[in-house]
Tab-separated table of C-alpha atoms in Angstrom:
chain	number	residue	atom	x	y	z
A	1	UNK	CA	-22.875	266.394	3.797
A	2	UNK	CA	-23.010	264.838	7.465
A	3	UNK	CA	-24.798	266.856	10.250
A	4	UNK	CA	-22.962	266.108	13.576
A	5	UNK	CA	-25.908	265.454	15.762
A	6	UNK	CA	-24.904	267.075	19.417
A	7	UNK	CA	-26.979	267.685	22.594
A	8	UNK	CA	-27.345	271.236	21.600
A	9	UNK	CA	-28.745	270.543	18.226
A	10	UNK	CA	-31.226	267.844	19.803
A	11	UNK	CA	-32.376	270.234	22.443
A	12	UNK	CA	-32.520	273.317	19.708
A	13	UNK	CA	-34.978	271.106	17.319
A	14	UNK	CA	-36.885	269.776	20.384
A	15	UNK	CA	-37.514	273.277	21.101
A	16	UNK	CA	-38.507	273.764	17.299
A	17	UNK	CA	-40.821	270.814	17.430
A	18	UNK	CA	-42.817	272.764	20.547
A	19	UNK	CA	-42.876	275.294	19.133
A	20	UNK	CA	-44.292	274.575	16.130
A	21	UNK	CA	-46.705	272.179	17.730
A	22	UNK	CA	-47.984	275.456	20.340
A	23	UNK	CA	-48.057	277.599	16.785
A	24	UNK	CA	-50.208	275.163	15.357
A	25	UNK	CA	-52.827	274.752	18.182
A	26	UNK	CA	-52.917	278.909	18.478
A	27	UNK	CA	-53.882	278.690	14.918
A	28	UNK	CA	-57.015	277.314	15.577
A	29	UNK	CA	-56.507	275.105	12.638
A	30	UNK	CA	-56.767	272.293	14.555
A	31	UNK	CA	-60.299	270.400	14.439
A	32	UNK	CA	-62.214	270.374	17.440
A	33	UNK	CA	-65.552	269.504	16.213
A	34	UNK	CA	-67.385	266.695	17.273
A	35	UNK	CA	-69.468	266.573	14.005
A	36	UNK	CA	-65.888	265.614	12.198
A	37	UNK	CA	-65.399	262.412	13.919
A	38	UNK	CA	-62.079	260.461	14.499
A	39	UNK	CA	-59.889	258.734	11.932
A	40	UNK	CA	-60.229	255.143	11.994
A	41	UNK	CA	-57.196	255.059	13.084
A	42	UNK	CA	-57.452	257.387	16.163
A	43	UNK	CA	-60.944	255.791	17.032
A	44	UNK	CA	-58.757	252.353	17.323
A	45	UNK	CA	-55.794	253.952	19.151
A	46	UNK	CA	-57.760	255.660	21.741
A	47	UNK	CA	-59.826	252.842	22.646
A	48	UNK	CA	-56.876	250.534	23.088
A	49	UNK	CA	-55.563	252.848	25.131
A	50	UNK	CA	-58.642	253.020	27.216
A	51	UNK	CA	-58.751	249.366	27.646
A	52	UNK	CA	-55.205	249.022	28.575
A	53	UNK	CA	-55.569	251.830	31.395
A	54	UNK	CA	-58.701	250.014	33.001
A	55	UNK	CA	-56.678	246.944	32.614
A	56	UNK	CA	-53.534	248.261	34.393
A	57	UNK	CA	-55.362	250.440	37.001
A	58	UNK	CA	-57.773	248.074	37.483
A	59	UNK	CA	-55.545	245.510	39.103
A	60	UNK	CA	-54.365	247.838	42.164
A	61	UNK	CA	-56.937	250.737	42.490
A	62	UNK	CA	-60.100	248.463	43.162
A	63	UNK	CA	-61.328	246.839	46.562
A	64	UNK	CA	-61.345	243.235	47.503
A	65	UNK	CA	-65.411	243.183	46.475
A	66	UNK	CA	-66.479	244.160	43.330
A	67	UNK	CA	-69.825	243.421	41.925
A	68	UNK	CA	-73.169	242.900	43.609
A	69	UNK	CA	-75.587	240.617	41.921
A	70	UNK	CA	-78.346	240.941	45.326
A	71	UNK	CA	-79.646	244.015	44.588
A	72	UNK	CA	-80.429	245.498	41.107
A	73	UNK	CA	-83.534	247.729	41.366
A	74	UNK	CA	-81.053	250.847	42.939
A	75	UNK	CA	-78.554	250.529	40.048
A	76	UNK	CA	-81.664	250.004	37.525
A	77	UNK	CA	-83.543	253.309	38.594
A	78	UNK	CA	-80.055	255.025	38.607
A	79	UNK	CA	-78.777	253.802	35.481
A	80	UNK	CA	-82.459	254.630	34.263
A	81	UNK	CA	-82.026	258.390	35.345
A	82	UNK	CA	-78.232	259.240	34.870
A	83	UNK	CA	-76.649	256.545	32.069
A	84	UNK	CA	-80.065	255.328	29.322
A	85	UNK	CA	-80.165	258.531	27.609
A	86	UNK	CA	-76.012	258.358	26.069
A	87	UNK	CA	-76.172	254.066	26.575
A	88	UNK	CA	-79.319	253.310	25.683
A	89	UNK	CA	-81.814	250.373	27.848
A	90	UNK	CA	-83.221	247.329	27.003
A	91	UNK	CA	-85.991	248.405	24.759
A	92	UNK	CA	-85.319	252.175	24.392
A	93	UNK	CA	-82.744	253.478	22.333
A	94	UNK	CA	-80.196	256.078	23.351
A	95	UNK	CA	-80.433	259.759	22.667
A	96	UNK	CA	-80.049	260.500	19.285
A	97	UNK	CA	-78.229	263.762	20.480
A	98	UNK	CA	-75.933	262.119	22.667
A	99	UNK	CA	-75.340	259.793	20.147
A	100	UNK	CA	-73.596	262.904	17.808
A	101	UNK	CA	-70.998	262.802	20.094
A	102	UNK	CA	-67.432	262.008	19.343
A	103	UNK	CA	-66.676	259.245	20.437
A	104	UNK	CA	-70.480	258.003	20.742
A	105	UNK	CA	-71.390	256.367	24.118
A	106	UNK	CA	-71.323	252.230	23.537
A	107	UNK	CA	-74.347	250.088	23.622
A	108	UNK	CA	-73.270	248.462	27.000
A	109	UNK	CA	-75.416	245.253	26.401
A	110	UNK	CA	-72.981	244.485	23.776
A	111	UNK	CA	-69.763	246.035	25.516
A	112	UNK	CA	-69.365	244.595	29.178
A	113	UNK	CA	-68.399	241.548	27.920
A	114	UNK	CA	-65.277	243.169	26.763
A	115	UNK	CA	-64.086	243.704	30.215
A	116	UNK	CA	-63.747	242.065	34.080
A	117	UNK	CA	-65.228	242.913	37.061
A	118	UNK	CA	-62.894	244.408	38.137
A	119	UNK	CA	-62.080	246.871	35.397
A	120	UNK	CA	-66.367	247.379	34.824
A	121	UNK	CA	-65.637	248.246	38.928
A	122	UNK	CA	-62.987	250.645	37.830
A	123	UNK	CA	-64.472	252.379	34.563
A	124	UNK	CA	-67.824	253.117	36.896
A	125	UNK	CA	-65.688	254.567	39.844
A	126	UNK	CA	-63.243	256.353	37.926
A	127	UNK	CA	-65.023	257.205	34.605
A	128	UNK	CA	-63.269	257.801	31.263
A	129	UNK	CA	-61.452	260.958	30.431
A	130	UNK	CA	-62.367	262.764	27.116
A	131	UNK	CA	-65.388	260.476	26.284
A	132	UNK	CA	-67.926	262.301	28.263
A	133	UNK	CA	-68.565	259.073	30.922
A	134	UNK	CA	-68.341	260.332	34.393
A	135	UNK	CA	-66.696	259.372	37.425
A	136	UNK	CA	-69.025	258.025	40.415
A	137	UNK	CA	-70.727	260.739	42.198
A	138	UNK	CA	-70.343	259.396	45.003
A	139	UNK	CA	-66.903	258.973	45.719
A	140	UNK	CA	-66.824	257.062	49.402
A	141	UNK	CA	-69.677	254.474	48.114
A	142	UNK	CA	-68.287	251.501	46.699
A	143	UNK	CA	-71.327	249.973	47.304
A	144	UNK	CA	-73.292	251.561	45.130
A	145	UNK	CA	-71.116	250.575	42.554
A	146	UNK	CA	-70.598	247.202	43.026
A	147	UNK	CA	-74.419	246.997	42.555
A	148	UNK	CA	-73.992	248.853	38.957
A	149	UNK	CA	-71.501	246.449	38.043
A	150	UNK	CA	-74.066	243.496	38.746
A	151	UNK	CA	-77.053	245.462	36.934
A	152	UNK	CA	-74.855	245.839	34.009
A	153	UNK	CA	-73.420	242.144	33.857
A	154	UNK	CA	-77.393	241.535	33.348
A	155	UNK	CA	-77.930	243.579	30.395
A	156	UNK	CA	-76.943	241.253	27.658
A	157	UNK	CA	-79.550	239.199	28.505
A	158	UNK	CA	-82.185	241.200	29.981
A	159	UNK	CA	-85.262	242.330	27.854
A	160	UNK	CA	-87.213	245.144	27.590
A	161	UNK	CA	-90.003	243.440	30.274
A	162	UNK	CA	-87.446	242.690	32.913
A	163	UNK	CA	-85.859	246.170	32.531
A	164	UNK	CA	-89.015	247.803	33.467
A	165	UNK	CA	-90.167	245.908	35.558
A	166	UNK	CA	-86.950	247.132	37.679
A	167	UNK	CA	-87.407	250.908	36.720
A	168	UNK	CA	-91.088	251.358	36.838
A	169	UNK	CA	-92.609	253.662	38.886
A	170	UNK	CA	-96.091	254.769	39.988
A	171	UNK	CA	-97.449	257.982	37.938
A	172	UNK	CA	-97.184	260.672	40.488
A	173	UNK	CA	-95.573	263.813	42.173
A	174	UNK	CA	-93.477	261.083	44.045
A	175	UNK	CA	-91.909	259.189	41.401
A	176	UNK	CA	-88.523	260.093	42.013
A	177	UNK	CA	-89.248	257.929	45.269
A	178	UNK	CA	-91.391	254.916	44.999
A	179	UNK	CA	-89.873	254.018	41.819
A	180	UNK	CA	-86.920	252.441	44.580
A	181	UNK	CA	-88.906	253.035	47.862
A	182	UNK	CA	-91.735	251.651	46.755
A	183	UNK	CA	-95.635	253.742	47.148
A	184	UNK	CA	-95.620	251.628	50.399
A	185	UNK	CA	-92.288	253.241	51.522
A	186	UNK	CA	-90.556	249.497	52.355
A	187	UNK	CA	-88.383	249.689	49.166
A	188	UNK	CA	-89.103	246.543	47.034
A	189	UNK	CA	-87.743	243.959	48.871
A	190	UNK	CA	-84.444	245.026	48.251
A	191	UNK	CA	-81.775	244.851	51.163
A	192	UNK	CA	-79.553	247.483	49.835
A	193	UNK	CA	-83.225	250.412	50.406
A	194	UNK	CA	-84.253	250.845	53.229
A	195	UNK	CA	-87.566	250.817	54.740
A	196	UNK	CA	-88.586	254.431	55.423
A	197	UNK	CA	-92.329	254.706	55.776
A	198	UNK	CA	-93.227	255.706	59.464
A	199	UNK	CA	-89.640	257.351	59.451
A	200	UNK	CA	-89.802	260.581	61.201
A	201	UNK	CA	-90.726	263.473	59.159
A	202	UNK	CA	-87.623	265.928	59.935
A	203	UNK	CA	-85.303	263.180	59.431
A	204	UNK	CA	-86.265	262.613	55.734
A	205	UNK	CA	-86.719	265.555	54.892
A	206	UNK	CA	-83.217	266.792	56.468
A	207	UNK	CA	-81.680	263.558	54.604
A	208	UNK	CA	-83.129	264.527	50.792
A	209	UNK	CA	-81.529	267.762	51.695
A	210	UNK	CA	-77.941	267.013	52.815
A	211	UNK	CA	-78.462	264.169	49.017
A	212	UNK	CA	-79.232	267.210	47.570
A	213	UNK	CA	-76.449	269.500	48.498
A	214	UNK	CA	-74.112	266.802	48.238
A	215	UNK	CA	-73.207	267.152	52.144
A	216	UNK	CA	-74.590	263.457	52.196
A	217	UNK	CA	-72.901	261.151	49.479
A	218	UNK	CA	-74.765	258.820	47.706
A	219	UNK	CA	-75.191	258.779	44.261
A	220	UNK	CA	-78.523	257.214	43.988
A	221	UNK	CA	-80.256	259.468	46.311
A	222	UNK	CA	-78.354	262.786	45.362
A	223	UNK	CA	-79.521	262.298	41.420
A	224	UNK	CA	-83.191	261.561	42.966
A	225	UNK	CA	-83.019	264.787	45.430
A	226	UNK	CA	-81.095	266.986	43.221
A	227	UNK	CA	-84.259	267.520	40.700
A	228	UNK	CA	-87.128	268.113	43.772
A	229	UNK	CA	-87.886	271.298	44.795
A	230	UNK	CA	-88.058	272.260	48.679
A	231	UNK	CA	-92.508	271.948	48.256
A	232	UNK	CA	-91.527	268.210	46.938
A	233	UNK	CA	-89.208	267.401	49.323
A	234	UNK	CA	-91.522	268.318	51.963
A	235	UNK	CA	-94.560	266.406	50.204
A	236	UNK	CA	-92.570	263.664	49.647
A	237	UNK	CA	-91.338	263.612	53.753
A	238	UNK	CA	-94.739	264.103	54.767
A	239	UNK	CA	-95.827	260.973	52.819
A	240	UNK	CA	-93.463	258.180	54.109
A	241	UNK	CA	-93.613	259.349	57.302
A	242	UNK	CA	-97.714	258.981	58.065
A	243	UNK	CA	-97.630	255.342	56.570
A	244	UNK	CA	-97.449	252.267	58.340
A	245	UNK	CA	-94.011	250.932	59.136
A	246	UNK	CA	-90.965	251.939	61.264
A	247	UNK	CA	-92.224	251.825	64.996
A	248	UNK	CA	-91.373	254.538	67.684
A	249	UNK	CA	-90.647	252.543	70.412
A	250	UNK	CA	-87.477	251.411	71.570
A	251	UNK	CA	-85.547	248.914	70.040
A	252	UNK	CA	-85.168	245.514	72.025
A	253	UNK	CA	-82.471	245.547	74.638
A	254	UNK	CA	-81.038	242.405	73.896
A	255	UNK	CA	-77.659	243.079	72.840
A	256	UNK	CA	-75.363	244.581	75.124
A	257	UNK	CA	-73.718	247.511	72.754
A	258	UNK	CA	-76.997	248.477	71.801
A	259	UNK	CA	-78.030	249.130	75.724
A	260	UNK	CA	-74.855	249.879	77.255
A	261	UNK	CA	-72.094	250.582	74.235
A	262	UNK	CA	-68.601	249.411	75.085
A	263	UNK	CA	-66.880	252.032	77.578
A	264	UNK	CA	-63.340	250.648	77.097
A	265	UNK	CA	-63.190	251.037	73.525
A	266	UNK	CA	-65.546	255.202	74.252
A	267	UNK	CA	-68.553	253.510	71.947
A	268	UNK	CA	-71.376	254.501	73.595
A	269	UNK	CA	-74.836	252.634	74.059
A	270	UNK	CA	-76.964	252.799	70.498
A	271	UNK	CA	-80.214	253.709	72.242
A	272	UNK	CA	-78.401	256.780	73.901
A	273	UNK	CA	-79.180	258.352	70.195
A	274	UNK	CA	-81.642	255.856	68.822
A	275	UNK	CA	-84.424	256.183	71.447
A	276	UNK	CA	-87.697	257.619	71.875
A	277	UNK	CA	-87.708	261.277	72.119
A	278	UNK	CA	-84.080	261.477	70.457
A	279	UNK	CA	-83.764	263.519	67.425
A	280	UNK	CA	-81.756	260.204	65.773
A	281	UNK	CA	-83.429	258.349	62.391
A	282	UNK	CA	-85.807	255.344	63.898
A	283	UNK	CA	-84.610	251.738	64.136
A	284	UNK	CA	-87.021	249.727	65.242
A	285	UNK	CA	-88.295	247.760	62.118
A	286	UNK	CA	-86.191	248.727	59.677
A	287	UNK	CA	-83.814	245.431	57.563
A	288	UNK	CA	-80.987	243.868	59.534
A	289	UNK	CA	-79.225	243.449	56.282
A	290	UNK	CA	-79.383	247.070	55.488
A	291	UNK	CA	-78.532	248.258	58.961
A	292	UNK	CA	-75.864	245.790	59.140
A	293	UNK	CA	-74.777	246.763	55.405
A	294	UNK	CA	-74.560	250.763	56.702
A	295	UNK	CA	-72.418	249.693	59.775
A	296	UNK	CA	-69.936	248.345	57.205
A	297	UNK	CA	-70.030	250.831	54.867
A	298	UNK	CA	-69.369	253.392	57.440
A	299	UNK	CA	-66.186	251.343	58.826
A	300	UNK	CA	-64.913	251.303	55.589
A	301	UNK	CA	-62.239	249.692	53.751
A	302	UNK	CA	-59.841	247.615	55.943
A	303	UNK	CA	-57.006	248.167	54.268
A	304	UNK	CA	-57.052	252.445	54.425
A	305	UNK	CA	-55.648	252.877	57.657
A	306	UNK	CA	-57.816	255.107	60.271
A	307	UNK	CA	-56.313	258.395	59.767
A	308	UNK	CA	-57.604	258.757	56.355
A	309	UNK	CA	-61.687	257.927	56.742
A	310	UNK	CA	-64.493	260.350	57.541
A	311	UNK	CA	-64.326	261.865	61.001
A	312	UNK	CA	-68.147	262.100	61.017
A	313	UNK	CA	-70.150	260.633	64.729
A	314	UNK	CA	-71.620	257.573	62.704
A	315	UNK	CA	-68.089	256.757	60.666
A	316	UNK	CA	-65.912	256.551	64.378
A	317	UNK	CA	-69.039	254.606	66.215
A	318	UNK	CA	-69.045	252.155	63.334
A	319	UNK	CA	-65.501	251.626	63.443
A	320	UNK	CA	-65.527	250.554	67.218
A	321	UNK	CA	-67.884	248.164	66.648
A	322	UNK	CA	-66.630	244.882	66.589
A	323	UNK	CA	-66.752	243.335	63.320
A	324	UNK	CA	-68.032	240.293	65.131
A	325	UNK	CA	-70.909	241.981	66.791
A	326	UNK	CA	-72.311	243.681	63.833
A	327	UNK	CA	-74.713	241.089	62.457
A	328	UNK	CA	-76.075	240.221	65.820
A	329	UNK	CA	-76.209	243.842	66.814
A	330	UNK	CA	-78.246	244.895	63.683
A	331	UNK	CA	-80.658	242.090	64.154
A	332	UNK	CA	-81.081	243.353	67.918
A	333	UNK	CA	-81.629	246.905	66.829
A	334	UNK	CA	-84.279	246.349	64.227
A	335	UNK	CA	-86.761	244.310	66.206
């Protein structure tokens, strides 16, 4: 007997197929649980799959700039708050909870290798659907990331010594803090932190406020200020501002946007905000490199065209500055 296969038919058992799939999942019968595991076979499929999205996506959703190798001890402490307890560190071992689920985070010491730069860039932006990794908090700081990719191209090789030696932090109340900042408040020597002892009290503590509402992105900072209460945020405010450090007076007027701005291109002069008696974050003494580095960041990407970045004051002053004048202009501002 021969079936004559028409358009009809094809659409009819189609529509059979769908339907019996939608029966089946309002059964219930289906197995949800993690505690049941995949099939070899599905374990294989879905990681190959995985790897061939990062691969694919990789090569046209990530910037010039990838990885930062400069600056580990902000990806360490983060890594060491948000990612150890499914990954696992250099000498401690992941959650054994976390490891019940289905599929079970990798050990990324022996993993990275696997994968580029570019798609390590990628699979930390953009995390991984159905596997319980996250996207990036912190959605307009590629920086950040690019530092996380450089922390974790380290961990094959870095020991348990070396790993806390970057995470360790001072027994305290403030721990959330000078494990980056340092207890001195001039973060560690690292370019990417910046110095905030003798930083003016209302400033800090507005900033670990905005981290911790999210109205300020930055993934680092809104995991550290998202678990302080408003007495901690105060003490913690109160601290770095009475030590030794950032300097109230005005910043040297030896550059010429910094003391008169640029009135053809509407960039006003830097210490109109950044003065004494202004209400604007202190300058004087803080890194070149890390104001310099903030400038950037706030210019963002070259190749997304004005219309679609942040409209905030800081984001449009940064992005009439001269890419030429930055470095020199930094310098000028933190003496």
């Amino acid at each position: 007997m021969t079936i004559r296969l028409t358009w009809k038919r094809l659409v009819l058992g189609l529509a059979a197929l769908a339907l019996l799939g939608m029966g089946f999942a309002w059964s219930g019968l289906f197995p949800i649980a993690a505690s049941s595991g995949h099939w070899a076979i599905t374990d294989w499929f879905l990681h190959w799959t995985m790897q061939n999205s990062a691969r694919t996506y990789s090569t046209f959703q990530t910037p010039q700039a990838v990885r930062d190798d400069g600056a580990p001890v902000s990806a360490a402490g983060h890594f060491h708050q948000s990612c150890a307890v499914c990954h696992g560190a250099p000498g401690t071992p992941p959650s054994p909870v976390m490891q019940a689920a289905t599929p079970p985070a990798p050990d990324l010491a022996k993993t990275v290798g696997h994968y580029s730069d570019r798609e390590l860039f990628w699979i930390v932006r953009h995390g991984v659907k159905y596997t319980g990794m996250p996207a990036w908090p912190a959605g307009e700081r590629p920086d950040e990331v690019r530092r996380m990719v450089g922390f974790l191209r380290c961990l094959p090789d870095m020991s348990a010594e070396d790993y806390r030696a970057l995470t360790a932090a001072p027994p305290g109340p403030l721990a959330r803090c000078t494990g980056c900042h340092g207890s001195d408040g001039r973060g560690r020597g690292q370019a990417d932190i910046p110095i905030i002892a003798g930083q003016k009290e209302p400033f800090l503590l507005s900033a670990l406020r905005d981290f911790a509402s999210g109205k300020r992105e930055g993934a680092v900072m809104q995991v550290a200020a998202a678990g302080m209460t408003e007495t901690e945020m105060r003490a913690a405010a109160r601290y770095f501002a009475n030590l030794p450090g950032l300097r109230a007076g005005s910043p040297a007027r030896s550059h010429s946007i910094a003391d008169r701005g640029l009135p053809d291109k509407q960039l006003p002069a830097c210490l109109s905000c950044h003065a004494p008696g202004k209400t604007a974050p202190l300058l004087s003494g803080q890194r070149p490199e890390y104001l310099a580095a903030r400038l950037r960041l706030w210019r963002g990407e070259e190749t997304v065209v004005d219309a679609r970045k942040p409209r905030d004051p800081m984001a449009v002053i940064a992005r009439r500055i001269p890419e030429t004048e930055i470095d020199g202009l930094a310098e000028a501002l933190s003496h």
